[in-house]
Amino acid sequence: MTSKLTVLAAGLAGLCLVPSSSAAQDGDAAAGGEIDYNFPAFPADEVQPDATEPVEPPRYSVEATTGIRYQSDSSVLFGRYRGTPDDGPTAIGGFEARGRADWRSDDTEYWEAIGTDLGLPSRSFTGRYGYQGSWGVEFHYDGQPFHWSDSFKTIYDTSGNGTLVANPGTTSTATATFNAGSGAQLTTQSNAWANSAQLEPFLETRDIETQRDLFEGGLTYHIDNRWTFRASASHEHKEGTVASSLLFGQGFGITVRQGNALFSPTGASANALGFNCGICQLVYYAQPVDYDTQRYEASLTFNSPKLQAQLAYVFSKFSNADTSFDALDPFTGLSGSNLPNNIPGGGAIRAAYSLPPSNMEHQVKAAIGYNFTPTTRLAADLSYSLALQDGDQVPATNNPASLYTPSVAAALQNNDDFEGRLLNLFGNVVLTAMPLPKLNVRASYTIDDREDQSSVLTPFRVVGDGIGAPGRGFSPGPTSGDTHPRSFQSQRVKLTAGYRILPGTRVSADYTFTQKSGDYFLSEGTQEHAATGRIRSSFGDWISGSLAYTHAIREPFGPLDPHPLGDNPYGIVPYFQSERTRNQLTAHLDFMVTPEVTVSLHGKATLDDYDLPIAPDDTNPVLTRGAGRRENTSLQIGPDLNYVSRDGTLSAYLTYSFERDFYQSHHTTTLADDTAGNAVVRAAGNDPHYSYRDTQVTHTAGAGAEWQVTDSLRLGLTYSYQNGNLSLETEGGVNPAYIAATADTVGAVNLQNFRLLPLPDVTSELHSVSLTAEYSFTPKISLLAGYAFEHFNFQDYGFDYRAINETTGNALLSGDDDLSYGVHVIGAAVRVKL
Amino acid sequence: MISRTLLIAGLSGLMALPVVTLAPAADRPTDPEDAAPTDAVYAARGADSCLRCHDQPPATLVLHGPHAVRGDPRTPFAQHDCEGCHGPSASHMGAVGPGRMRPLPAVVFSGPNASPVAERNAVCLTCHQSGLRMTWQSGQHATSDTACVDCHRGHTRRDPVLVKRSQPQVCFACHQDRRADSIKLSHHPIREGKTACSDCHNPHGSPGQAMLRENTVNRTCYLCHAEKRGPFMWEHLPVRESCVNCHDPHGSPQFRLLHQRPPFLCQNCHDRRHNSNPFSGNNLIGANNNPAPPSSAAAAAAGVRAFGVMNSIMLSPRSCLNCHSNIHGSNSPSGRRFLR
């Protein structure tokens, strides 16, 4: 009843469409009449039955595959997305079944069921059923594993639900000793290792992995030939852990800070402001993931040759079961259990850590396209969304010692709830036309507006518990404690004209103007002008190619925006906003050597120059000399060769790609207010400036072939190779001779940290081979066999692969195993067709 | 129920409004180079006429697909069977004299005698111009003379470009650089068959940039990474503006699909006033080449580091994120620096 009423309502509302749709059908029908051809070249007995013959039964096909695979070794990197990190045998299977009414009939029924990777965490299933042109339903399930580490070591027992506690058996003696070595800046390396070595027996290995399970369902209902209603719903559950780290700091007393105002129950003091990042402490842990994401969408679509339109509503909701947690500080004499006993001297438990908050979004989308003439079309899109986030307030501290102080507890009660409210408007209109037979033009305008209406808060926090309070390295500004809702707007105009100068050659030119502005930008905004010239040509069927060149200039405009954090106190020059000149060249060439062999060459080169920063300032050496990214270039080039035999039984390809990405950045050391509190770096004879040159080179090669040897035998081969090398060069920096000359030992120690010495290259190399064979014993039974081998070698200074006790004295790193691997996989399966 | 009915009626009426205003008698949108048939005639026996010769796969596989459903009036087979797409082809079916080439069908979709791209695409766009194809004409594929059949196969049981596992190979035929990206150390599971190009891109054109499925980069990423959507109490500007400020979604030799390795990535914007600026040489984690304590200026000058300070940690893979672990946004009162 409901559906009838709905259809009726829709039909009545769309009644005014009848004239136009009727006209359209008339137009189609006017294409011509019908004729019965004479086929003198064919014998009469070859004439196929006509449509008056009995309709054949529905056609269907069903096939199932089942087998087993065996993996020689364990590797999280090999099994990262496959869901096969472990060695050993695994049963595998799949099926594919589909049916459809005979094409001669008027029946439109169809159905389909497909299952892949059954037996693996990456399994998937798809089912569809319906009557084409009337209605259809579908269901989809997809499992998506992700394995990051199986050798992640941490001192924490749980993965974060509620409170992280130490692993069972952890003794306060060990943690207290560890703390004794790291509570102040360490002066001896051996002591640090000795202290951290005491914790090693209490570290346990955790798997870092997540599993996504996505369920989707949809309904499509064709109201008539032009109107279609569609509704869909999906639910994704993601569960597991991700690698993360916790930071604990050296607090001096209990101090509550709101904005720039100090609130201290024990009286303000210089030390109360202090937070020295040089002696903070770090612990790696397995962060909990327990996400649910729902998405519901309903749309109404109209389609005719002249006009197309769509109106849709989308609701998306993200829910996190764990939006915050507490962690016991292992640097304060932590033992394995019993929370009250883990607060020696107060402070074993600090401020809560926040995890992604739950959020939701409502979105309305409308799109329309209209063909004024066969070659003139207007298309427009409009999207408006409202995103909300009003999760529970994350406690500023759960430190019992802090909360025990009534005045602190009272202050923290004043923290307002955060009410996140974000409006997004996106609009686009584009006109395409062909005013002359050889000339095509296009004009478009796009606006993307993000208006963050979230509440502006100045939350209370406990300096010693919630790191991030103003202090050394975090200079407070007038409103440093305020939250900063990020609102910005982007507008783009693009004009294109193309002219076909020869039957197979077209030249075109683009001009694009983009303007961005927003709150808390360093200037009012940026403007970019980009021009592109392009030629695309083909000569017969043998050769075709294209060449394009783009020149773009981006500049900031307007005055330097008064920054809420002061006059750019951190030297922040966002590279994505700073002045930039871009030159880009792209080329593509296809050459058909013979009808069987095609060779392609493709290339792309980009050069970005970041010129003077946003606001030259003679008093600021950073801004006058330029800071942050100065240049980046990217080059990618490679040939492809493809072969397909005349009879189609053999196809093969060869491919190679060279890629080089280069980044150069310039920086300034400024120790004037750093650890030692002196300004020695800027003294005469010393150079506070230094630069990085980061080069990434990647070679990729591949080959593959598929060969239908006989009607019963099919073979396949693929090989992939990749070699990557990352290198970092440095230049400038603190002069070692100056360090030797200074009499300030502490200052010298810190200056030493600013010396620039070469880093080792990071290298990776991958070989991947797979062989497959399928042999059909009968038309319905086939045997599939496969072998694969992958070898990956990885050298990275970031992964020292030393025992955990050989890391640093005040950080408990995860000590993951080497990611290099060599894995063989062999498998066999039987495929049966019904 | 009544409210839902009114809603549907209202929406339908809203959609109808522009039609009433704008739509004259409909005609088929075609390129001027597409010679419109004037005296078109179609085979009375429909596909049976074609099957006399084209009786083997892949030609016959179209009969297993959604185009060959006579009961659905929207399909070509409900109109003129094969000629619904290939156009009226009387001369192609007629008798051919000895030694003469058989004339081609009105529209040839592939091979050395393929019709002009605009002519071929016009056939597809006759029906497939709504939904995801709404901005086809202004998309980069259309402007680069890409034919629908360059990617799609109508004469097959399952169009490879519509199958997640096989789709990337279709795209890689032209986008070879993306094939290379898909093999890099850090990549989306394209190679493993769990992600397809169309999970992020709409190859038929998009009102936004890079032919993305959603209007912006971030909205596209939020489809799978909704936890990054926020809004957060404390927000990081480059994160809010565009995920690709830091990430390369196609693949990277760096972990986490990052353009560069932290801290060098972060230092593209963040300079000075942080005692973790330069990190190299002796500050490698676990380095033990200088066991003596930096107890004097001379020792420091000799390259002895202050072991245990954060500098060495900055060279671990998480680097800046060791401390700024909530870099995508924080909801903690102490989260201004994304530390909590």
Coordinates of N, CA and C in Angstrom, one line a residue, chain A residues 127 274 448 586 808:
Chain A
G127 N 25.6 -10.3 -3.9 CA 24.4 -11.0 -4.4 C 23.5 -9.9 -5.0
G274 N 56.8 25.4 33.6 CA 57.8 24.7 32.9 C 57.3 23.3 32.3
D448 N 33.9 25.9 -3.1 CA 34.0 25.0 -2.0 C 34.1 25.8 -0.7
T586 N 53.9 17.2 -19.5 CA 53.4 15.8 -19.6 C 53.4 15.4 -21.1
T808 N 66.3 4.2 23.7 CA 66.7 5.3 24.5 C 66.3 5.1 25.9

